[in-house]
Tab-separated table of C-alpha atoms and ligand atoms in Angstrom:
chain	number	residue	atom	x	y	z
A	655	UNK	CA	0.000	0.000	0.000
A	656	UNK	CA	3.151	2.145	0.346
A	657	UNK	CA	2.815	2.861	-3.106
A	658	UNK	CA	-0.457	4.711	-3.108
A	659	UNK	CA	0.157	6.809	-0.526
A	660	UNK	CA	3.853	7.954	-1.258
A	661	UNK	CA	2.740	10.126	-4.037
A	662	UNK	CA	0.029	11.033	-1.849
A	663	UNK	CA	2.252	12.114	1.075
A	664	UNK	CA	4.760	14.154	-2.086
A	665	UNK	CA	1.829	16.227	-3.213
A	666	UNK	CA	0.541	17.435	0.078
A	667	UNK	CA	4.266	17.846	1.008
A	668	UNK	CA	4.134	20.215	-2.440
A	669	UNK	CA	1.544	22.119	-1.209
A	670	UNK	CA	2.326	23.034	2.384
A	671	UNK	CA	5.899	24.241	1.031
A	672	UNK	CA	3.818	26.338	-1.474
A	673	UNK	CA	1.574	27.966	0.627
A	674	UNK	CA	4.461	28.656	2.795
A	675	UNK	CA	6.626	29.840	0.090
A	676	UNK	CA	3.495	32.286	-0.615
A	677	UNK	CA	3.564	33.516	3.176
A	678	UNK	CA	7.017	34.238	3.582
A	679	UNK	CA	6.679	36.311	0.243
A	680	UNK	CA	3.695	38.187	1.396
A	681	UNK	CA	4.672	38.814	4.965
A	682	UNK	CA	8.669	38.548	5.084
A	683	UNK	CA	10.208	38.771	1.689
A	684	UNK	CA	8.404	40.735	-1.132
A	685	UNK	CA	5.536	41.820	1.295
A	686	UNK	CA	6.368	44.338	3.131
A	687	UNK	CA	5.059	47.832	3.953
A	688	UNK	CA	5.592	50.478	0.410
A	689	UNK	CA	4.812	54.053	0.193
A	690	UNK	CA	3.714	55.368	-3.608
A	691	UNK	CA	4.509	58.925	-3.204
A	692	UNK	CA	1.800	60.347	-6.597
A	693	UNK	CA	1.665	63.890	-8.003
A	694	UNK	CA	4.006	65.154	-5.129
A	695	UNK	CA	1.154	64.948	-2.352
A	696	UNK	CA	-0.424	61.994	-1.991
A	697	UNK	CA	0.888	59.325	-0.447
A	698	UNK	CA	-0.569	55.844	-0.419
A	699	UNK	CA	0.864	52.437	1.562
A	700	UNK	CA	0.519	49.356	0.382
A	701	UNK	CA	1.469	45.671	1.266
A	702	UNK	CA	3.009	43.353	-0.663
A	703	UNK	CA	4.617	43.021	-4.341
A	704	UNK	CA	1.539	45.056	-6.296
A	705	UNK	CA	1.791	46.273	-9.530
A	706	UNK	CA	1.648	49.994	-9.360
A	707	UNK	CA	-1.836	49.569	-11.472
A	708	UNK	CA	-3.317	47.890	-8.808
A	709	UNK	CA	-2.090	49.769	-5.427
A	710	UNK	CA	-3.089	53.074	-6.975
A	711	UNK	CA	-6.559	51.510	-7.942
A	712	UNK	CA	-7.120	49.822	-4.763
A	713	UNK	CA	-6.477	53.179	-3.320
A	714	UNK	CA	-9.125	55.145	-5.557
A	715	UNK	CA	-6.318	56.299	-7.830
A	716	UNK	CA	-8.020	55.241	-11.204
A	717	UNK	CA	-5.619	55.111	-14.268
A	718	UNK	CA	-7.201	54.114	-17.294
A	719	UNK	CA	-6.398	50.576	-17.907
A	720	UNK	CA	-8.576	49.347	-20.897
A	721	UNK	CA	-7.376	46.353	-21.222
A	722	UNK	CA	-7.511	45.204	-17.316
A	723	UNK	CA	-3.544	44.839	-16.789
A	724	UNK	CA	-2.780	42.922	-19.690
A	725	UNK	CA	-0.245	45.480	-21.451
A	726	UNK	CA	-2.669	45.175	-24.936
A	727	UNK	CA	-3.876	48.610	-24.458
A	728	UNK	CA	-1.007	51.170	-23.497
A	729	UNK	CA	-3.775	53.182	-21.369
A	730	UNK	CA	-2.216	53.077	-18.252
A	731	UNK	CA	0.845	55.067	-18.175
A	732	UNK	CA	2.909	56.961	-15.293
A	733	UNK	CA	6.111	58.284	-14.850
A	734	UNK	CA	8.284	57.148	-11.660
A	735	UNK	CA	10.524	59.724	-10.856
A	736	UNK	CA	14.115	58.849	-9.813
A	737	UNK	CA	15.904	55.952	-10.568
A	738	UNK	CA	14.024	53.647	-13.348
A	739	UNK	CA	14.450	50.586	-14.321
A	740	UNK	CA	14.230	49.653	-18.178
A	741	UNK	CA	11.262	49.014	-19.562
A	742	UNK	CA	9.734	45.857	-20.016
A	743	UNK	CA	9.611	44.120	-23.602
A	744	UNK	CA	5.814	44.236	-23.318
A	745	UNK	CA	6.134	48.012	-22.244
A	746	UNK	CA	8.276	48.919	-25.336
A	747	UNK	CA	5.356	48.766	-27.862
A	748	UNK	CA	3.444	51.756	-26.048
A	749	UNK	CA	6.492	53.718	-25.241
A	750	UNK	CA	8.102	56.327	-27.260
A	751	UNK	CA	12.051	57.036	-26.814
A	752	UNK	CA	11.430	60.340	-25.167
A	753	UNK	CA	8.775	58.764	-23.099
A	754	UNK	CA	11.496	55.939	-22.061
A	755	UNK	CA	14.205	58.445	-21.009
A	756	UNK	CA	11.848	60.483	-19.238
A	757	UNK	CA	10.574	57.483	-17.267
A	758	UNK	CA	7.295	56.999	-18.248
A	759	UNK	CA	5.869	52.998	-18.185
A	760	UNK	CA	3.405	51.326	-18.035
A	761	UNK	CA	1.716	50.594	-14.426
A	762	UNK	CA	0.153	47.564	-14.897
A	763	UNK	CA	3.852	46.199	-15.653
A	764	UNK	CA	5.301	47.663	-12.944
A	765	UNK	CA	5.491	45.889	-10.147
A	766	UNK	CA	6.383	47.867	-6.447
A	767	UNK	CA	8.932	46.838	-4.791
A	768	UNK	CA	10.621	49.616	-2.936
A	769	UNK	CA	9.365	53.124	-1.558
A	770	UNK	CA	8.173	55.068	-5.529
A	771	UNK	CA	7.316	58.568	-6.687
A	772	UNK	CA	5.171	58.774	-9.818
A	773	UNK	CA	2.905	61.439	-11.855
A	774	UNK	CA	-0.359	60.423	-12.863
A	775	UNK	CA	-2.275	62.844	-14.786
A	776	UNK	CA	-4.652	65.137	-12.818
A	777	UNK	CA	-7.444	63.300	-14.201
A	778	UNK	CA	-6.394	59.885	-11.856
A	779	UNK	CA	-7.287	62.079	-8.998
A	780	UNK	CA	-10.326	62.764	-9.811
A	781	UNK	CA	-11.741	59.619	-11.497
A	782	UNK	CA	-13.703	57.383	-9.088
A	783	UNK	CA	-16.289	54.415	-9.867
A	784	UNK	CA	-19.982	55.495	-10.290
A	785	UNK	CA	-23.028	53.266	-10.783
A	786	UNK	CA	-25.113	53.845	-13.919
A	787	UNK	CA	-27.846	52.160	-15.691
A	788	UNK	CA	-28.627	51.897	-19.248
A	789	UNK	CA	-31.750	54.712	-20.184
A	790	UNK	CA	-31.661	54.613	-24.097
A	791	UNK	CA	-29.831	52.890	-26.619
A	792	UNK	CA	-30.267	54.324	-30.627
A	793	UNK	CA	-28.953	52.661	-33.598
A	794	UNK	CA	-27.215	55.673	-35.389
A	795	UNK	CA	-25.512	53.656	-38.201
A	796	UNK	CA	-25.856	49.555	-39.302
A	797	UNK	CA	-22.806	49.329	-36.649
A	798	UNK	CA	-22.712	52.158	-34.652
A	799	UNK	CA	-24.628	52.706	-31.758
A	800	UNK	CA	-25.094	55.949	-29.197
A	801	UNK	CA	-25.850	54.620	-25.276
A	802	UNK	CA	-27.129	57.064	-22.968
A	803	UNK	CA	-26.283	55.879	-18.900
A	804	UNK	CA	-28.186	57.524	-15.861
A	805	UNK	CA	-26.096	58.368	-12.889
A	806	UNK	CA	-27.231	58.163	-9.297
A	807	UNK	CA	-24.019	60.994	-8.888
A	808	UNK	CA	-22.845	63.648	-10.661
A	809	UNK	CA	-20.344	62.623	-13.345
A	810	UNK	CA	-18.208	66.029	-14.527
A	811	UNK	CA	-16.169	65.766	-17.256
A	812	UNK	CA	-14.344	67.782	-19.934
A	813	UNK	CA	-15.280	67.718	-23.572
A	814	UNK	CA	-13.444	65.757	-24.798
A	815	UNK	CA	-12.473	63.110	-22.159
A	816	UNK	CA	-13.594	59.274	-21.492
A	817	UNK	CA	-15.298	57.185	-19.329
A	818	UNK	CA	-14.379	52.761	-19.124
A	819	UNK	CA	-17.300	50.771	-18.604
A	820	UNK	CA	-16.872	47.697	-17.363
A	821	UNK	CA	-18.995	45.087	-18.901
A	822	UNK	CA	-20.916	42.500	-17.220
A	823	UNK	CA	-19.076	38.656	-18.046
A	824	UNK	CA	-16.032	39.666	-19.096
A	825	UNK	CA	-13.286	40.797	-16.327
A	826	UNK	CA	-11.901	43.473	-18.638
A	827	UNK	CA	-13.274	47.246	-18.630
A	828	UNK	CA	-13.321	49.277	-22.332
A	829	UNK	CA	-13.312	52.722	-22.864
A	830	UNK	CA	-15.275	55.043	-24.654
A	831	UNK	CA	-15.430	58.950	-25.669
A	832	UNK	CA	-18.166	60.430	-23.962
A	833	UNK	CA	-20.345	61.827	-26.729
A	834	UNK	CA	-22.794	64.109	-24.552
A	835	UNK	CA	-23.337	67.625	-23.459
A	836	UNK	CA	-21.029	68.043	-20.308
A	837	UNK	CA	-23.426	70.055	-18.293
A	838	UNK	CA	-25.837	67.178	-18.612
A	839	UNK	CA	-24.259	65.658	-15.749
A	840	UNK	CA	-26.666	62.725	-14.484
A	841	UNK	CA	-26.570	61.467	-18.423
A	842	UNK	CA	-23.646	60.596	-19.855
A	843	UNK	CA	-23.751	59.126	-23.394
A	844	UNK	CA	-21.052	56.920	-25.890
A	845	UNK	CA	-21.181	56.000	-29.123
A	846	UNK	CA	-20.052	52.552	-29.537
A	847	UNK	CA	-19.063	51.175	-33.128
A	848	UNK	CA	-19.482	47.346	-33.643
A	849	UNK	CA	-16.010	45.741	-33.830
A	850	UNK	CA	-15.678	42.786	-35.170
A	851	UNK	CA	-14.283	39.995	-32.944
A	852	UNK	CA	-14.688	42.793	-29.796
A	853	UNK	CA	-15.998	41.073	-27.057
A	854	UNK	CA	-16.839	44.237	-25.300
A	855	UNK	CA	-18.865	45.819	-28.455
A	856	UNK	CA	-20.661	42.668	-29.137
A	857	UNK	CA	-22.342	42.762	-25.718
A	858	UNK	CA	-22.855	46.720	-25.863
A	859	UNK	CA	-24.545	45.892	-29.533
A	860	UNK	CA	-26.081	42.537	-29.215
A	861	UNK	CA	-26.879	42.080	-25.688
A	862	UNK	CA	-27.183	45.432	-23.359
A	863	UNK	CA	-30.713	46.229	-23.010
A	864	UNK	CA	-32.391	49.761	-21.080
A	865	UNK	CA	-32.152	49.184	-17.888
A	866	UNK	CA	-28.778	47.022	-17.228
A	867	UNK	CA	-27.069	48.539	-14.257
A	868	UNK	CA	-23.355	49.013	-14.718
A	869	UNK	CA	-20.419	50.268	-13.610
A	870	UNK	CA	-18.600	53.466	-14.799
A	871	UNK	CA	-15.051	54.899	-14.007
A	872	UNK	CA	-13.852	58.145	-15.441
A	873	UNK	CA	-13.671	60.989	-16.085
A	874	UNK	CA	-10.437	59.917	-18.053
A	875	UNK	CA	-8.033	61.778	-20.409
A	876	UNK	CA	-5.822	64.339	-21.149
A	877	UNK	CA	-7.928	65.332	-24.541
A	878	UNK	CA	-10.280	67.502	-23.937
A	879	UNK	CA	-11.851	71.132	-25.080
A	880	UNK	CA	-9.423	74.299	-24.397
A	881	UNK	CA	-11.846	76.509	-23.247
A	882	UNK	CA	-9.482	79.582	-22.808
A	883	UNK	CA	-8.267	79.458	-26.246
A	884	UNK	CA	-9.211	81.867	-28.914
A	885	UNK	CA	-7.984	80.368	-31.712
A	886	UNK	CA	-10.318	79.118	-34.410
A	887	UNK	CA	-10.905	75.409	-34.303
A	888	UNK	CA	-9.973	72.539	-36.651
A	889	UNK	CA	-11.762	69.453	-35.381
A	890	UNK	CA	-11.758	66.296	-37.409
A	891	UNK	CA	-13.425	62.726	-36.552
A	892	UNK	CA	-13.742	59.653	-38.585
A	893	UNK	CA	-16.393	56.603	-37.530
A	894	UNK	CA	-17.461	56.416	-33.861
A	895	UNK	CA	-14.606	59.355	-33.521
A	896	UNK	CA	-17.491	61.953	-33.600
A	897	UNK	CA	-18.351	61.148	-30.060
A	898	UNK	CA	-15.721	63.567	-28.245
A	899	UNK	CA	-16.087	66.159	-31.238
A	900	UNK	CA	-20.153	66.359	-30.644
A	901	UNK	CA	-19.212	66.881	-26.667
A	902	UNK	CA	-16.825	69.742	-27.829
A	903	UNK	CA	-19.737	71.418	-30.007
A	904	UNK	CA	-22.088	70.970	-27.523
A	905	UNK	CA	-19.759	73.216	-25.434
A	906	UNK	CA	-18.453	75.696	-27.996
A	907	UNK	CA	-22.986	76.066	-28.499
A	908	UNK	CA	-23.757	76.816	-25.056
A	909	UNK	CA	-21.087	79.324	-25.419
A	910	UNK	CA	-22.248	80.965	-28.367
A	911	UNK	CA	-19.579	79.853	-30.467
A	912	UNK	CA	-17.431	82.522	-30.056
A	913	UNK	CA	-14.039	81.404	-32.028
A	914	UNK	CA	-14.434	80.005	-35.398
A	915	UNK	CA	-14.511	76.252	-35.977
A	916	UNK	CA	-14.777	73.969	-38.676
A	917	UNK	CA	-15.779	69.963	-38.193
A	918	UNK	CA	-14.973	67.955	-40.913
A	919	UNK	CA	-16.057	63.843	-40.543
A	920	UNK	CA	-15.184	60.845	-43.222
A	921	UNK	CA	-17.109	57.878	-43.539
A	922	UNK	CA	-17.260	55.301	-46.601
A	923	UNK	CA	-20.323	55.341	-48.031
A	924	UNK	CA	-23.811	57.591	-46.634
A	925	UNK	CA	-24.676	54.472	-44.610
A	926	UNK	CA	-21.733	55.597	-42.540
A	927	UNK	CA	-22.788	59.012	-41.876
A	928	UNK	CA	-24.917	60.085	-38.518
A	929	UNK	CA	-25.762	63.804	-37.203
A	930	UNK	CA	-25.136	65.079	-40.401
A	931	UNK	CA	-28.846	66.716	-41.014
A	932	UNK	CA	-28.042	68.199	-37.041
A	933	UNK	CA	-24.592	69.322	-37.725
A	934	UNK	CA	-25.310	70.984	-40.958
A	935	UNK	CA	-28.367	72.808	-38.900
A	936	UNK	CA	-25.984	73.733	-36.335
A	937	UNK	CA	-23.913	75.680	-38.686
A	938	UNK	CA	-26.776	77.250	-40.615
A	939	UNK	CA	-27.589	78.548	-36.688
A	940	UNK	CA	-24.135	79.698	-35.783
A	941	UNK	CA	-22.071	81.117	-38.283
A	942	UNK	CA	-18.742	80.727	-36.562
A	943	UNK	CA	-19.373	77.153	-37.654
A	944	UNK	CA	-18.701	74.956	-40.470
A	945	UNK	CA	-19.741	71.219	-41.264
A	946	UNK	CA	-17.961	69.721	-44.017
A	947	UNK	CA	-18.867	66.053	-44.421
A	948	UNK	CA	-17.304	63.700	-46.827
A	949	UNK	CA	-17.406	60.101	-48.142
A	950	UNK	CA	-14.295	58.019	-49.218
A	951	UNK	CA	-16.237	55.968	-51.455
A	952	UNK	CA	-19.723	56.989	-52.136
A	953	UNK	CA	-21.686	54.712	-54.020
A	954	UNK	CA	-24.272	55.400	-57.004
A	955	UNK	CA	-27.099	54.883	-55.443
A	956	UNK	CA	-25.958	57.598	-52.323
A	957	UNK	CA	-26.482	60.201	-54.688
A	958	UNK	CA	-23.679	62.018	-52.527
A	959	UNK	CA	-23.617	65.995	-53.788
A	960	UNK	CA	-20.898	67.074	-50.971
A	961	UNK	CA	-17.398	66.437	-50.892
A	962	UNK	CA	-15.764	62.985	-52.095
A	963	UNK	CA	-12.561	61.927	-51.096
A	964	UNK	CA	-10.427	61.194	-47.913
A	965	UNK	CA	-10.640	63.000	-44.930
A	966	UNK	CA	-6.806	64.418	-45.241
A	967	UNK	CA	-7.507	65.424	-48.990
A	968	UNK	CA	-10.578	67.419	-47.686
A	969	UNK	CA	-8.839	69.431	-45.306
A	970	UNK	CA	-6.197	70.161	-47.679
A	971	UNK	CA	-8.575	71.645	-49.756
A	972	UNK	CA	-10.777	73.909	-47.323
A	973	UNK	CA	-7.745	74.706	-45.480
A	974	UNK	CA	-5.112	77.483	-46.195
A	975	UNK	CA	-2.750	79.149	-43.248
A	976	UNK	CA	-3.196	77.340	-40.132
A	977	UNK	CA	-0.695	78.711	-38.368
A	978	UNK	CA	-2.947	80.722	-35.751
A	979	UNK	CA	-5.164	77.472	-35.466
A	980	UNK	CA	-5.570	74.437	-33.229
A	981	UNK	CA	-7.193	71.220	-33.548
A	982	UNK	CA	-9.131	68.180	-32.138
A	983	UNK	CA	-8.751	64.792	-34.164
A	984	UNK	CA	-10.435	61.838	-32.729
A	985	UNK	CA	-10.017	58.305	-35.109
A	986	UNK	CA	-8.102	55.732	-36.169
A	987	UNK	CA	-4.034	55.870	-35.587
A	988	UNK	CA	-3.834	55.880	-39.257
A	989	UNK	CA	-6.194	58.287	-40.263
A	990	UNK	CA	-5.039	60.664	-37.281
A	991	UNK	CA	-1.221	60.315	-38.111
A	992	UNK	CA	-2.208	61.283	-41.739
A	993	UNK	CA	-4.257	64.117	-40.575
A	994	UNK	CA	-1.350	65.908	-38.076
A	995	UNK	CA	0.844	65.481	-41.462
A	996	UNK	CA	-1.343	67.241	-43.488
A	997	UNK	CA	-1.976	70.301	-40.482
A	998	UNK	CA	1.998	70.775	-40.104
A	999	UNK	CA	2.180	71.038	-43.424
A	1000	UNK	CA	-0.424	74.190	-43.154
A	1001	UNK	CA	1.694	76.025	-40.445
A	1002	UNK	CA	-0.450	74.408	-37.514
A	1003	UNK	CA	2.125	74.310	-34.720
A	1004	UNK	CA	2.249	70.378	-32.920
A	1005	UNK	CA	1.591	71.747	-29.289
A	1006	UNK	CA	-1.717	72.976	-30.645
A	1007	UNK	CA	-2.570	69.900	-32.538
A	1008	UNK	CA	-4.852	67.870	-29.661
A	1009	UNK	CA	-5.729	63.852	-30.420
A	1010	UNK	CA	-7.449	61.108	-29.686
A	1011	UNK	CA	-6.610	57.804	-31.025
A	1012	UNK	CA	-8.124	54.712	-30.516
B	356	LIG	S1	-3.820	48.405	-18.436
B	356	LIG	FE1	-3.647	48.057	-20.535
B	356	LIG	S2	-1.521	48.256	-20.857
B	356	LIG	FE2	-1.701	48.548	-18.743
């Protein structure tokens, strides 16, 4: 019978010198007492070998983290302040060279060890968990969708900034532009393209119904309206990229549109286009403004009279000195790298150029 219960005896044997190993970790070795030291001020203590993603979140510090800690996203950066180690390899994707020397990373990689300093931005400080439920959902294309949540607290936010949802049955939170009038502050609203594959979209398109409670963190981002600027406006948005831009107008509205601005939006075909009967009306109201639509691809049958051709090619041609301008491009990496290209080459200086890519 020796032989049954040897391996028997091995495994448990296995296990207490596991659990132990885990112990001595937590409450010896790697476990002890840290201090994260953020934005000068605050200081936070943890316990135990956390990444820095984690203590600051477990201590109402919320950095974006879109993909839940799994370095896919890049959302979740800081910047530790004296001695850094190199990044990570799984860091070096979302890190530029400059952002590497001046020791930004990623804090869902990085794990705390020792006594840190870090920036977050301001945002972090202010961000906090809210509990919403779902009041209206409106099919605005074939695949994109506009969500309206109702908060039992105030939610402030910027034009311009973002709110994560996390969605019920899968761990992971996404984010989206908030799309809504910012002094509306019980009802924030996103508009959520379809992606194909995207777990997160799927359930927001196939499977959220009015009245699903969920939970919403944000305000996030660094992107948002510059209110005490008086230089005319540039804005341009491609897909489900109008969401931040309507938030901005909304704004620039209530303030009587006092600077000049012009919105230009690309879609494919006129199945892609939404708000374009409100956003021409808007600028037949204010005349600072200017809506100039235009389709990539139109097709026969769209009997499409405005402009034709990519988004980049469009500005070119409505645009002529932009030197005293600034702008707000929300879209795809590609189509917002090709955009910034096409405003430096019109005199608009890159500290005025403000993005959002997702
Ligand atoms: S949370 Fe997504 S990369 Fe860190």
């Amino acid at each position: 019978m020796d032989y049954i219960w040897t391996p028997v005896v091995l495994i448990a044997l296995l296990i207490v010198v596991t659990l132990l190993v885990i112990l001595i970790d937590k409450f010896l070795g790697g476990g002890g007492e840290r201090k994260i030291t953020v934005n000068k001020n605050n200081v936070v203590t943890i316990t135990g070998d956390d990444t820095a993603l984690n203590a600051l979140t477990n201590n109402k510090i919320f950095l974006p983290s879109s993909c839940g800690g799994k370095a896919t996203c890049g959302t979740c950066k800081f910047r530790l302040i004296g001695d850094v180690e190199p990044p990570k390899s799984t860091e070096l994707p979302f890190l530029s060279k400059e952002e590497i020397a001046d020791g930004v990373r990623l804090s869902c990689q990085t794990k705390v060890t020792s006594d840190i300093e870090c920036e977050v931005p301001a945002s972090a400080l202010n961000s906090k968990v809210y509990d919403a439920k779902v009041v209206e959902i409106e099919d605005l294309t074939h695949d994109i969708k506009r969500v309206r949540f109702e908060m039992k607290e105030d939610f402030n936010f910027k034009p311009g900034q973002y709110l994560q949802i996390q969605v019920p049955g899968i761990e992971t939170v996404r984010a989206y532009s908030i799309a809504s009038d910012s002094k509306d502050l019980k009802h924030p609203e996103v508009i959520i393209r379809l992606v194909p594959g995207g777990v997160a979209t799927k359930f927001i398109h196939k499977a959220m119904i009015v009245g699903d409670k969920i939970k919403i963190t944000g305000p996030f981002g660094e992107f948002f309206l510059q209110e005490k600027s008086n230089r005319p406006m540039i804005m341009i948005a491609g897909g489900s990229g109008m969401a931040p831009i309507r938030s901005i107008i909304f704004k620039m509205m209530d303030l009587g549109f006092p600077r000049k601005g012009t919105y230009f939006f690309g879609a494919r075909t006129k199945k892609d286009l939404y708000y374009t009967e409100y956003f021409l009306d808007v600028a037949k109201k204010y005349p600072n403004f200017k809506f100039i639509p235009a389709l990539s691809a139109p097709l026969p049958e769209d009997n499409w009279e405005l402009e034709v051709g990519l988004i980049t090619d469009v500005v070119r041609k409505f645009t002529d000195d932009l030197s005293g301008h600034e702008a707000y491009l929300c879209g795809s990496p590609g189509m917002i790298d090709a955009c910034i290209k096409v405003l430096k080459e019109k005199g608009m200086p890159e500290e005025y150029i403000y993005f959002d890519k997702f």
